[in-house]
Coordinates of C-alpha atoms in Angstrom, one line a residue:
M1287 CA -22.9 -0.9 -12.2
Q1288 CA -21.1 -3.9 -13.7
V1289 CA -19.0 -4.7 -15.9
I1290 CA -18.9 -8.0 -18.5
A1291 CA -17.3 -7.9 -22.3
T1292 CA -17.7 -10.5 -25.0
A1293 CA -15.1 -13.2 -26.4
G1294 CA -15.6 -15.9 -29.6
H1295 CA -15.0 -15.7 -33.5
V1296 CA -16.1 -13.4 -36.1
D1297 CA -19.6 -13.4 -36.6
H1298 CA -20.7 -15.8 -34.8
G1299 CA -23.2 -12.3 -33.4
K1300 CA -21.7 -10.7 -30.4
S1301 CA -22.2 -7.2 -31.7
S1302 CA -25.7 -8.7 -32.1
L1303 CA -26.7 -10.0 -29.4
V1304 CA -25.4 -6.5 -27.5
T1305 CA -28.0 -5.1 -29.6
A1306 CA -30.7 -7.3 -28.6
L1307 CA -29.4 -7.0 -24.6
T1308 CA -29.4 -3.4 -24.7
G1309 CA -31.0 -1.5 -27.5
M1310 CA -27.7 0.1 -28.2
Q1311 CA -25.5 -0.7 -31.5
P1312 CA -21.9 -1.2 -29.7
D1313 CA -19.7 -0.5 -33.1
R1314 CA -19.2 3.0 -33.6
W1315 CA -17.0 3.4 -37.0
E1316 CA -19.1 4.0 -40.2
E1317 CA -16.5 1.3 -41.7
E1318 CA -18.2 -1.3 -38.7
R1319 CA -21.7 -0.7 -39.1
R1320 CA -21.2 -1.5 -43.5
R1321 CA -19.2 -4.1 -43.6
G1322 CA -21.1 -5.9 -40.4
L1323 CA -17.6 -6.4 -38.8
T1324 CA -16.4 -4.7 -35.3
I1325 CA -12.5 -4.1 -36.1
D1326 CA -12.3 -2.3 -31.9
L1327 CA -13.5 -2.4 -29.1
G1328 CA -17.5 -0.9 -28.8
F1329 CA -19.5 -0.7 -25.8
A1330 CA -23.3 -0.4 -24.8
W1331 CA -25.5 -0.1 -21.7
T1332 CA -28.3 -1.4 -20.0
T1333 CA -30.5 -2.4 -16.8
L1334 CA -31.4 -5.9 -16.8
P1335 CA -35.1 -6.6 -15.3
G1336 CA -33.9 -7.4 -11.8
G1337 CA -32.8 -3.7 -11.9
R1338 CA -28.7 -4.1 -12.6
T1339 CA -27.6 -1.8 -14.2
V1340 CA -24.6 -3.6 -16.8
A1341 CA -22.5 -1.9 -19.2
V1342 CA -21.4 -3.8 -22.4
V1343 CA -17.2 -4.2 -23.6
D1344 CA -18.2 -5.5 -27.1
V1345 CA -14.8 -6.7 -28.8
P1346 CA -13.9 -7.2 -32.2
G1347 CA -13.4 -12.0 -33.4
H1348 CA -11.2 -11.4 -36.2
E1349 CA -8.3 -12.9 -36.2
R1350 CA -6.7 -9.1 -37.3
F1351 CA -7.7 -7.2 -34.1
V1352 CA -6.6 -10.0 -31.2
G1353 CA -5.1 -6.8 -30.9
N1354 CA -7.9 -4.8 -29.8
M1355 CA -10.2 -7.1 -27.7
L1356 CA -6.9 -8.0 -25.7
A1357 CA -7.5 -4.1 -24.6
G1358 CA -10.8 -5.2 -23.9
V1359 CA -10.5 -7.3 -21.1
G1360 CA -7.6 -6.6 -20.0
A1361 CA -9.7 -4.5 -16.8
V1362 CA -13.3 -6.8 -16.9
P1363 CA -14.0 -9.0 -14.2
A1364 CA -17.0 -11.9 -16.1
A1365 CA -17.2 -12.2 -19.7
L1366 CA -20.1 -13.2 -22.0
V1367 CA -18.6 -15.9 -24.0
V1368 CA -20.5 -16.0 -27.7
V1369 CA -21.0 -19.3 -29.8
A1370 CA -22.6 -19.9 -32.4
A1371 CA -25.2 -22.6 -32.9
D1372 CA -24.2 -23.2 -36.8
D1373 CA -20.9 -23.6 -36.6
G1374 CA -19.6 -24.3 -33.1
W1375 CA -16.5 -23.6 -31.9
S1376 CA -14.2 -22.4 -33.7
A1377 CA -10.4 -20.5 -34.3
Q1378 CA -11.3 -17.8 -32.1
T1379 CA -13.3 -19.2 -30.1
A1380 CA -10.3 -20.9 -28.5
E1381 CA -7.2 -17.9 -28.6
H1382 CA -11.0 -16.3 -26.8
V1383 CA -10.7 -18.9 -23.8
A1384 CA -7.3 -19.1 -24.2
V1385 CA -6.9 -15.1 -23.8
L1386 CA -9.7 -15.7 -20.5
D1387 CA -7.7 -18.3 -18.6
A1388 CA -4.7 -17.1 -19.2
L1389 CA -6.4 -14.1 -17.2
G1390 CA -7.5 -15.9 -14.9
V1391 CA -11.7 -14.7 -15.5
G1392 CA -13.7 -16.8 -13.3
H1393 CA -16.8 -15.3 -14.0
G1394 CA -18.9 -15.5 -17.1
L1395 CA -21.8 -16.8 -19.5
L1396 CA -22.0 -18.9 -22.7
V1397 CA -24.2 -17.6 -25.0
V1398 CA -25.4 -20.4 -28.2
T1399 CA -26.4 -17.8 -31.2
K1400 CA -28.0 -18.1 -33.9
S1401 CA -30.1 -21.6 -31.9
D1402 CA -33.2 -20.6 -35.1
L1403 CA -30.6 -21.7 -37.8
A1404 CA -29.4 -25.3 -36.1
D1405 CA -30.1 -27.4 -32.9
P1406 CA -27.3 -25.5 -30.4
A1407 CA -27.7 -29.0 -27.9
P1408 CA -24.9 -30.1 -29.5
V1409 CA -22.7 -26.8 -29.3
H1410 CA -23.4 -25.8 -26.1
A1411 CA -22.5 -29.4 -24.8
D1412 CA -19.2 -29.2 -26.8
V1413 CA -18.3 -26.1 -25.0
R1414 CA -18.7 -27.0 -21.3
E1415 CA -16.9 -29.4 -22.0
R1416 CA -13.7 -27.5 -23.6
L1417 CA -13.8 -24.7 -20.9
A1418 CA -14.0 -27.6 -18.7
A1419 CA -10.4 -27.1 -18.1
T1420 CA -10.7 -23.5 -17.7
S1421 CA -10.6 -21.0 -15.6
L1422 CA -14.7 -20.6 -16.8
A1423 CA -15.7 -24.2 -15.7
G1424 CA -19.6 -24.6 -14.5
I1425 CA -20.1 -21.8 -15.9
R1426 CA -24.1 -21.4 -16.8
G1427 CA -25.4 -22.0 -20.8
V1428 CA -28.2 -20.1 -22.5
A1429 CA -29.2 -20.3 -25.8
A1430 CA -30.6 -17.4 -27.9
S1431 CA -30.9 -16.0 -31.8
S1432 CA -31.1 -12.3 -31.4
R1433 CA -33.3 -12.6 -35.0
T1434 CA -36.2 -13.7 -33.6
G1435 CA -35.1 -12.7 -29.8
H1436 CA -35.9 -16.0 -28.5
G1437 CA -33.6 -16.9 -25.1
V1438 CA -32.9 -12.9 -24.9
P1439 CA -34.8 -12.2 -22.2
A1440 CA -33.2 -16.1 -20.8
V1441 CA -29.5 -14.6 -21.1
A1442 CA -30.7 -11.6 -19.5
G1443 CA -32.2 -13.5 -16.5
A1444 CA -29.0 -15.7 -16.5
L1445 CA -26.5 -12.4 -17.0
E1446 CA -28.3 -11.2 -13.7
E1447 CA -26.5 -14.1 -11.9
V1448 CA -23.4 -14.2 -13.1
L1449 CA -23.1 -10.4 -12.2
A1450 CA -25.2 -10.8 -8.4
G1451 CA -21.6 -13.4 -7.8
L1452 CA -18.8 -11.1 -8.6
P1453 CA -17.1 -10.1 -6.3
A1454 CA -17.4 -6.6 -4.5
P1455 CA -15.0 -4.0 -6.0
D1456 CA -12.9 -2.2 -3.4
P1457 CA -14.6 2.0 -3.3
A1458 CA -11.7 3.2 -1.7
A1459 CA -8.7 1.2 -3.4
P1460 CA -6.4 4.0 -6.1
V1461 CA -7.3 4.2 -8.8
R1462 CA -6.3 2.8 -11.7
L1463 CA -7.6 3.5 -14.5
W1464 CA -6.8 2.0 -18.4
V1465 CA -7.3 4.3 -21.2
D1466 CA -9.1 2.3 -23.9
R1467 CA -9.6 5.6 -26.0
A1468 CA -8.5 9.5 -25.5
F1469 CA -10.6 12.3 -27.8
T1470 CA -11.4 15.6 -27.9
I1471 CA -14.8 17.2 -27.6
R1472 CA -15.6 20.4 -29.2
G1473 CA -15.6 23.0 -26.4
A1474 CA -14.3 20.6 -23.6
G1475 CA -10.7 19.7 -24.2
T1476 CA -9.6 16.4 -24.2
V1477 CA -12.1 12.8 -23.4
V1478 CA -10.8 10.0 -21.7
T1479 CA -12.5 6.8 -21.2
G1480 CA -11.8 2.7 -19.6
T1481 CA -13.4 0.7 -16.8
L1482 CA -12.9 1.7 -13.6
A1483 CA -11.8 -1.7 -11.7
A1484 CA -11.5 -0.6 -8.3
G1485 CA -11.2 2.8 -6.7
T1486 CA -13.8 5.8 -7.7
V1487 CA -13.6 8.9 -9.1
G1488 CA -14.4 12.2 -8.4
T1489 CA -14.2 16.3 -10.7
G1490 CA -11.8 18.1 -9.1
D1491 CA -9.9 15.6 -8.1
R1492 CA -6.2 15.1 -8.9
F1493 CA -4.3 12.0 -11.3
A1494 CA -1.2 11.1 -12.7
L1495 CA -1.2 10.0 -15.9
G1496 CA 2.0 9.9 -18.5
G1497 CA 4.4 12.3 -15.5
R1498 CA 2.1 15.0 -15.6
E1499 CA -0.2 15.8 -13.0
V1500 CA -4.1 16.0 -15.0
V1501 CA -7.4 17.4 -13.3
V1502 CA -10.8 16.0 -13.9
R1503 CA -13.3 18.7 -15.1
G1504 CA -16.2 16.4 -15.9
L1505 CA -16.8 13.3 -16.0
Q1506 CA -19.7 11.0 -17.3
S1507 CA -20.7 6.8 -16.8
L1508 CA -23.5 5.8 -18.6
G1509 CA -23.8 8.3 -22.1
E1510 CA -24.7 10.7 -18.4
P1511 CA -23.1 12.9 -16.6
V1512 CA -21.8 12.1 -12.7
E1513 CA -20.4 13.9 -10.1
Q1514 CA -18.8 11.4 -9.0
A1515 CA -17.8 6.5 -10.6
T1516 CA -16.9 4.2 -7.9
A1517 CA -16.1 0.5 -9.2
T1518 CA -17.0 -1.1 -11.0
S1519 CA -18.3 1.2 -14.4
R1520 CA -17.4 3.1 -18.1
V1521 CA -16.6 6.4 -17.6
A1522 CA -15.9 9.2 -19.6
L1523 CA -13.4 11.4 -18.4
N1524 CA -13.0 15.3 -19.5
L1525 CA -9.4 16.5 -18.6
R1526 CA -7.8 19.7 -17.7
G1527 CA -3.3 19.5 -18.3
V1528 CA -2.9 17.4 -21.1
A1529 CA -3.2 17.4 -25.2
V1530 CA -4.9 14.5 -26.7
E1531 CA -2.0 13.8 -29.2
E1532 CA 0.2 13.2 -26.0
L1533 CA -2.1 9.7 -24.6
S1534 CA -2.7 6.5 -27.1
R1535 CA -4.6 3.4 -25.4
G1536 CA -2.9 1.2 -22.9
D1537 CA -1.3 4.7 -20.7
A1538 CA -2.9 4.5 -17.2
L1539 CA -4.8 7.3 -15.1
L1540 CA -3.1 6.9 -11.7
T1541 CA -3.7 7.7 -7.8
P1542 CA -0.5 9.9 -6.8
G1543 CA 2.3 7.9 -5.4
A1544 CA -0.3 5.1 -5.2
F1545 CA 1.6 3.0 -7.7
R1546 CA 5.0 1.9 -8.9
D1547 CA 6.3 2.6 -12.9
T1548 CA 8.6 -0.6 -14.4
A1549 CA 10.6 -1.6 -17.1
E1550 CA 11.6 -5.7 -14.8
L1551 CA 10.1 -7.2 -13.1
D1552 CA 10.1 -11.2 -11.3
V1553 CA 6.0 -13.2 -12.6
V1554 CA 5.8 -17.0 -12.0
L1555 CA 3.5 -17.9 -14.7
V1556 CA -0.1 -20.3 -13.8
R1557 CA 1.3 -22.8 -15.8
P1558 CA 4.9 -23.8 -16.1
A1559 CA 6.4 -23.4 -19.2
E1560 CA 9.4 -25.5 -20.4
R1561 CA 10.1 -23.2 -23.0
L1562 CA 10.1 -19.5 -24.2
P1563 CA 10.9 -17.4 -26.7
A1564 CA 13.7 -14.8 -26.1
E1565 CA 9.9 -11.7 -26.8
L1566 CA 6.9 -11.6 -26.0
V1567 CA 4.2 -9.2 -25.7
V1568 CA 2.8 -8.6 -22.4
H1569 CA -0.9 -7.5 -21.9
V1570 CA -2.3 -5.3 -18.9
G1571 CA -5.4 -3.2 -19.0
S1572 CA -6.0 -1.8 -21.5
A1573 CA -1.6 -1.5 -22.5
T1574 CA 0.9 -3.7 -24.6
V1575 CA 4.0 -3.7 -24.6
A1576 CA 7.1 -5.6 -25.5
A1577 CA 9.2 -7.8 -23.0
R1578 CA 13.6 -9.6 -23.2
V1579 CA 12.0 -13.3 -21.8
R1580 CA 14.4 -14.5 -19.4
P1581 CA 13.3 -18.0 -17.7
L1582 CA 14.9 -18.6 -14.0
D1583 CA 13.5 -21.7 -14.5
D1584 CA 9.9 -23.9 -15.7
A1585 CA 7.5 -21.3 -14.1
A1586 CA 9.6 -18.2 -12.4
V1587 CA 10.6 -15.4 -15.4
R1588 CA 12.2 -12.0 -15.3
L1589 CA 11.0 -9.4 -18.0
R1590 CA 12.4 -6.4 -19.6
L1591 CA 10.2 -3.9 -20.0
A1592 CA 10.5 -1.9 -24.1
H1593 CA 9.2 1.2 -22.0
P1594 CA 7.8 1.5 -18.0
L1595 CA 4.6 0.3 -16.6
P1596 CA 2.3 1.3 -13.3
L1597 CA 2.6 -2.0 -12.0
R1598 CA 2.3 -3.7 -8.7
V1599 CA 2.6 -7.3 -6.9
G1600 CA -0.7 -9.2 -7.6
D1601 CA -1.3 -7.5 -11.3
R1602 CA -1.9 -10.8 -13.8
L1603 CA -0.4 -9.9 -17.0
L1604 CA -1.2 -11.7 -20.6
L1605 CA 2.2 -12.7 -22.0
R1606 CA 1.2 -13.8 -25.5
D1607 CA 3.6 -14.7 -28.5
P1608 CA 2.5 -13.1 -31.5
G1609 CA 4.0 -16.2 -34.0
T1610 CA 2.6 -18.8 -32.6
R1611 CA -0.2 -17.2 -31.0
T1612 CA -0.1 -18.8 -27.7
V1613 CA -0.9 -16.7 -24.5
H1614 CA 0.2 -17.9 -20.4
G1615 CA -1.1 -15.7 -17.6
A1616 CA 1.5 -14.4 -15.2
D1617 CA 1.6 -13.2 -11.5
V1618 CA 3.8 -10.6 -10.7
R1619 CA 5.8 -11.4 -8.0
D1620 CA 8.1 -8.3 -7.2
V1621 CA 8.7 -5.3 -9.1
D1622 CA 11.3 -4.2 -7.9
P1623 CA 13.8 -7.9 -8.3
P1624 CA 16.8 -7.9 -7.1
E1625 CA 20.2 -8.3 -9.9
L1626 CA 21.2 -11.9 -10.7
R1627 CA 25.1 -11.6 -11.1
R1628 CA 26.2 -14.5 -8.9
R1629 CA 26.4 -18.4 -10.4
G1630 CA 23.3 -19.9 -9.6
A1631 CA 21.0 -16.5 -8.8
A1632 CA 18.7 -17.1 -10.9
R1633 CA 18.5 -20.6 -9.7
A1634 CA 17.5 -19.1 -5.9
R1635 CA 15.7 -16.7 -7.4
A1636 CA 13.6 -18.9 -8.6
A1637 CA 13.6 -20.3 -5.6
D1638 CA 12.6 -17.8 -3.7
L1639 CA 9.3 -17.3 -5.8
A1640 CA 7.5 -19.8 -5.3
A1641 CA 8.4 -20.1 -2.4
G1642 CA 6.0 -17.1 -2.0
G1643 CA 5.9 -15.5 2.0
G1644 CA 4.2 -12.4 0.8
A1645 CA 5.0 -8.6 2.2
L1646 CA 7.0 -9.9 5.0
A1647 CA 9.3 -12.1 3.7
D1648 CA 10.2 -9.3 1.1
L1649 CA 10.7 -7.1 3.2
V1650 CA 12.7 -9.1 5.2
R1651 CA 15.0 -9.6 1.7
R1652 CA 15.3 -5.6 1.6
R1653 CA 15.7 -4.8 5.1
V1654 CA 15.6 -1.2 4.8
V1655 CA 12.7 0.5 2.5
L1656 CA 10.6 3.7 2.4
R1657 CA 6.9 2.5 3.1
S1658 CA 5.5 4.8 0.0
E1659 CA 7.6 2.3 -1.9
F1660 CA 6.8 -0.8 0.1
V1661 CA 3.3 0.1 -0.4
A1662 CA 2.9 1.6 -3.9
M1663 CA 4.8 -2.2 -5.1
G1664 CA 0.8 -3.7 -4.0
W1665 CA 2.7 -5.1 -0.7
P1666 CA 0.8 -4.3 2.9
V1667 CA 2.5 -3.3 5.9
P1668 CA 3.5 -5.9 7.7
D1669 CA 2.3 -5.8 11.4
Q1670 CA 5.8 -7.0 12.4
A1671 CA 7.6 -4.3 10.5
T1672 CA 9.4 -1.6 12.5
V1673 CA 8.5 1.8 11.5
V1674 CA 11.0 4.9 11.9
G1675 CA 9.6 7.8 10.2
R1676 CA 8.7 7.4 6.4
W1677 CA 11.2 4.2 6.6
L1678 CA 10.5 0.5 7.4
L1679 CA 13.0 -2.1 8.4
A1680 CA 12.4 -5.6 8.5
P1681 CA 11.8 -7.6 12.2
G1682 CA 14.7 -7.8 14.9
L1683 CA 16.9 -5.0 12.5
A1684 CA 16.3 -1.9 13.8
D1685 CA 17.8 -3.5 17.4
E1686 CA 20.9 -4.8 15.3
L1687 CA 21.5 -2.1 14.1
A1688 CA 21.1 -0.3 17.2
A1689 CA 23.5 -2.5 18.5
R1690 CA 26.3 -1.4 16.6
V1691 CA 26.4 2.6 17.5
P1692 CA 27.7 2.6 20.7
A1693 CA 31.0 1.7 18.5
V1694 CA 30.6 3.5 16.0
V1695 CA 30.1 6.2 19.6
A1696 CA 33.2 5.0 21.2
R1697 CA 35.7 5.0 17.9
Y1698 CA 34.4 8.5 16.8
R1699 CA 34.9 9.3 20.4
Q1700 CA 38.7 8.0 20.3
L1701 CA 39.5 9.5 17.1
R1702 CA 37.8 13.2 17.5
P1703 CA 38.1 13.7 22.1
L1704 CA 36.8 17.0 22.2
E1705 CA 33.5 16.8 19.9
P1706 CA 30.1 15.4 21.6
G1707 CA 30.0 12.8 19.4
P1708 CA 29.6 11.3 15.9
P1709 CA 26.7 13.6 13.4
T1710 CA 23.9 11.2 11.9
A1711 CA 26.4 11.2 9.1
V1712 CA 28.2 9.9 9.9
L1713 CA 26.6 7.1 11.4
R1714 CA 24.9 6.6 8.4
S1715 CA 27.9 5.8 6.7
A1716 CA 28.6 3.6 9.0
L1717 CA 25.8 1.8 9.8
E1718 CA 25.4 1.7 5.6
L1719 CA 21.7 3.6 6.1
P1720 CA 19.6 4.3 3.0
D1721 CA 19.1 8.0 5.0
A1722 CA 20.1 9.9 7.7
E1723 CA 16.4 9.8 9.2
L1724 CA 16.6 7.0 10.4
V1725 CA 19.3 7.1 12.8
A1726 CA 16.8 8.5 15.3
G1727 CA 15.1 5.6 15.1
L1728 CA 18.5 2.9 16.4
V1729 CA 19.4 5.7 19.4
R1730 CA 19.1 4.1 23.0
E1731 CA 19.4 5.2 26.2
P1732 CA 22.2 5.9 27.4
L1733 CA 23.0 7.2 23.7
R1734 CA 20.9 10.6 22.8
L1735 CA 21.1 12.7 19.7
R1736 CA 20.9 15.6 19.8
D1737 CA 21.6 18.8 17.4
G1738 CA 22.1 16.6 14.9
R1739 CA 24.8 14.2 16.6
V1740 CA 24.6 10.9 18.9
V1741 CA 25.8 12.1 22.5
D1742 CA 27.4 10.3 24.9
E1743 CA 26.9 10.8 29.1
G1744 CA 30.5 10.1 28.8
G1745 CA 31.0 13.8 29.2
L1746 CA 34.9 15.8 29.0
P1747 CA 38.6 14.4 28.4
E1748 CA 39.8 13.8 31.6
P1749 CA 42.8 16.3 31.8
V1750 CA 39.8 18.9 30.1
Q1751 CA 37.3 17.6 33.1
R1752 CA 39.1 18.1 35.6
A1753 CA 40.5 21.9 34.7
V1754 CA 36.8 23.1 34.1
G1755 CA 35.5 21.6 37.4
Q1756 CA 38.7 24.1 38.2
I1757 CA 37.2 26.7 36.7
L1758 CA 33.6 25.9 38.2
A1759 CA 35.1 25.8 41.6
R1760 CA 36.7 29.3 41.0
L1761 CA 32.8 30.6 39.4
A1762 CA 30.8 29.1 42.9
A1763 CA 32.2 31.2 44.8
E1764 CA 33.2 34.5 42.4
P1765 CA 30.0 33.2 39.6
F1766 CA 31.1 36.5 37.2
A1767 CA 34.8 36.8 37.6
A1768 CA 35.4 35.2 33.8
P1769 CA 39.0 33.6 33.6
D1770 CA 40.3 35.6 31.1
A1771 CA 42.0 33.9 28.4
E1772 CA 45.8 33.4 29.9
E1773 CA 44.1 31.9 32.9
L1774 CA 41.9 30.3 31.2
A1775 CA 45.5 29.0 28.5
A1776 CA 47.6 27.6 31.6
A1777 CA 44.4 26.1 32.4
G1778 CA 45.1 24.1 29.7
L1779 CA 41.3 24.9 27.8
G1780 CA 41.9 26.3 24.2
P1781 CA 39.2 27.1 22.3
R1782 CA 38.3 23.8 21.2
E1783 CA 38.6 22.3 24.6
L1784 CA 36.1 25.4 25.4
A1785 CA 33.6 24.5 22.6
A1786 CA 33.4 21.0 24.2
A1787 CA 33.1 21.6 27.6
V1788 CA 30.2 24.8 25.6
R1789 CA 28.4 21.5 24.0
D1790 CA 28.4 20.0 27.4
G1791 CA 26.2 22.1 29.4
Q1792 CA 29.4 22.6 31.6
L1793 CA 30.4 25.9 30.5
V1794 CA 28.3 29.6 29.1
R1795 CA 29.3 31.3 26.6
V1796 CA 28.5 35.0 27.0
G1797 CA 31.0 36.6 25.4
E1798 CA 33.9 36.5 23.0
S1799 CA 36.8 34.9 25.3
V1800 CA 34.2 34.7 28.4
F1801 CA 33.1 31.9 29.8
L1802 CA 30.9 31.1 33.1
A1803 CA 29.4 28.4 35.2
P1804 CA 25.5 27.8 33.5
G1805 CA 22.6 29.7 35.4
V1806 CA 24.4 32.1 35.0
Q1807 CA 21.3 34.0 33.8
E1808 CA 19.8 34.1 36.8
R1809 CA 21.9 34.8 39.2
A1810 CA 22.6 37.8 37.1
R1811 CA 19.1 38.9 36.4
R1812 CA 18.6 38.2 40.8
A1813 CA 21.2 40.7 40.8
L1814 CA 20.2 43.1 38.7
A1815 CA 16.3 42.8 40.7
G1816 CA 18.1 45.4 43.6
L1817 CA 18.0 47.7 41.4
P1818 CA 16.8 51.2 40.8
Q1819 CA 15.8 50.8 37.0
P1820 CA 16.6 52.4 34.6
F1821 CA 20.1 51.3 34.9
T1822 CA 23.8 52.5 34.3
L1823 CA 26.5 49.3 33.2
S1824 CA 28.7 51.0 35.8
Q1825 CA 25.4 50.0 38.0
A1826 CA 24.9 46.6 37.1
R1827 CA 29.1 45.5 37.1
Q1828 CA 28.9 46.8 40.4
A1829 CA 26.2 44.6 41.1
W1830 CA 27.9 42.0 39.8
G1831 CA 31.5 42.1 40.9
T1832 CA 33.4 42.1 38.1
S1833 CA 35.0 43.9 35.1
R1834 CA 34.0 46.0 32.2
R1835 CA 36.0 43.1 30.4
V1836 CA 32.8 40.8 31.5
A1837 CA 30.3 43.0 32.2
V1838 CA 30.0 44.8 28.7
P1839 CA 29.1 41.4 26.3
L1840 CA 27.5 39.9 29.7
A1841 CA 24.8 42.7 29.3
E1842 CA 24.6 42.5 26.1
W1843 CA 24.4 38.7 26.4
L1844 CA 20.8 39.6 28.8
D1845 CA 20.2 41.6 26.0
A1846 CA 19.7 39.1 23.0
R1847 CA 17.3 36.6 25.1
G1848 CA 15.0 39.4 26.3
V1849 CA 16.4 39.5 29.6
T1850 CA 17.1 43.4 29.8
E1851 CA 16.2 45.7 27.2
R1852 CA 18.1 48.8 26.1
L1853 CA 17.1 52.5 26.4
P1854 CA 17.8 55.1 23.9
D1855 CA 19.6 56.7 26.5
T1856 CA 22.9 53.3 27.1
T1857 CA 20.3 52.5 30.0
R1858 CA 19.0 49.3 30.6
R1859 CA 15.5 47.6 32.4
L1860 CA 14.7 44.2 33.3
R1861 CA 12.0 43.3 30.9

């Protein structure tokens, strides 16, 4: 399926043409049919002679309902521009074409209607000349009469050619379905409709909508229930998890985590403007929101929205001045722009936006950013980016930061010589990182990350190392003859020094004030293997050649590590 929207002045026969093409009456309201005036969006569909299915969004042509018109054309890729042969180019023709031009709609078909009432040739020539300066320059034109049916088959044929030339949407893209209607159906609940411009929706899918999670209970497309719909298509979704009173036109059904709500953004006008009002109305999809305007130069503009919208880099916005009815097309360049505080910052920012640079330039400016946030902004991940866990770093930044780590570690060790190295939180603060998780990607040899700290291989301070060496020399001769607390203190090994030696892997603490050499577990096991099983604590003490002060905590230490098992009668055996 493909979707197209009408455009044109009131009473030029847009709805009549849609009916002639599809056999369906697009006007939904009784008042519309009674007055013969389209007020809100209408919808119809048909299968063209060549087999292509097309859905038509019929928009109102009266100037009072231009807001509804904008909601209808915001998400469609092509337009059916309708001009009456007996009236020609008119006020709303000009306004609707200006809207399409600002939105960058380049695919369309010109239909000169009411060809039974006047010669369509002069109008056809005039309109094509006017379109030459817009995004619709060069589109094909066809004359038709909805009343007589003359030319309607030619319109259908030309429409197929237009649709065949549309770029293929991405069915795997994140979903952003702008809601154009929300209502309830008895027995079903809340239903929303919209034009699916990209992605795929299916029954059971979960989406974000207005800050809540909703589930698709059921799905229809062109009035028929389906299990799945892919872009481009008109869809109606029966939702669970939201009441219709909580919804309105302009809300968006979103793939969770794929879009970033923003109330401040930088845009670049499609055509520079010498002067802009202090406030404009922003239209995107079916949404309408007021915005304060801060021009950075004649093309770059910062917008502050009255409420956030789920926008991405590359989105095309329509900026409208309700007072003068002028419109401007604007491309979103940044949905999380930098603050502008210093003198000249606005001018510098405008130059950056004009230069473009894409994802890499944006990453370089941000230096460090969550990958999920960067992608939600609308950027692809640059090949040159450094990936550290959930984070992206600008090219070269990881090496730059890694070069600063040794100095931070050395300073920390100088201030706290008995600690193995600074905790990752200290590195995070010193390097001004947004998360300690990044530290792991910045540690280079001979430094290493251990137990939440960045440690080096420099070992213990010299006096402590000398004292530990003396203890280890003694234990080499008598592995289980642990020095007592007085001996340790006399060697200059207090609680902090001993804790540092244990962290450094040079001593093993098996109990209160009982420290032995690394490898004690295997030595103790070998000594116990020569005993009859089970054995008593006294037998173990004798096998180890040590005192009860050492034997009791060593036996319990071995129990805790599963080397030995204590039996109910207090004897033990090797596991």
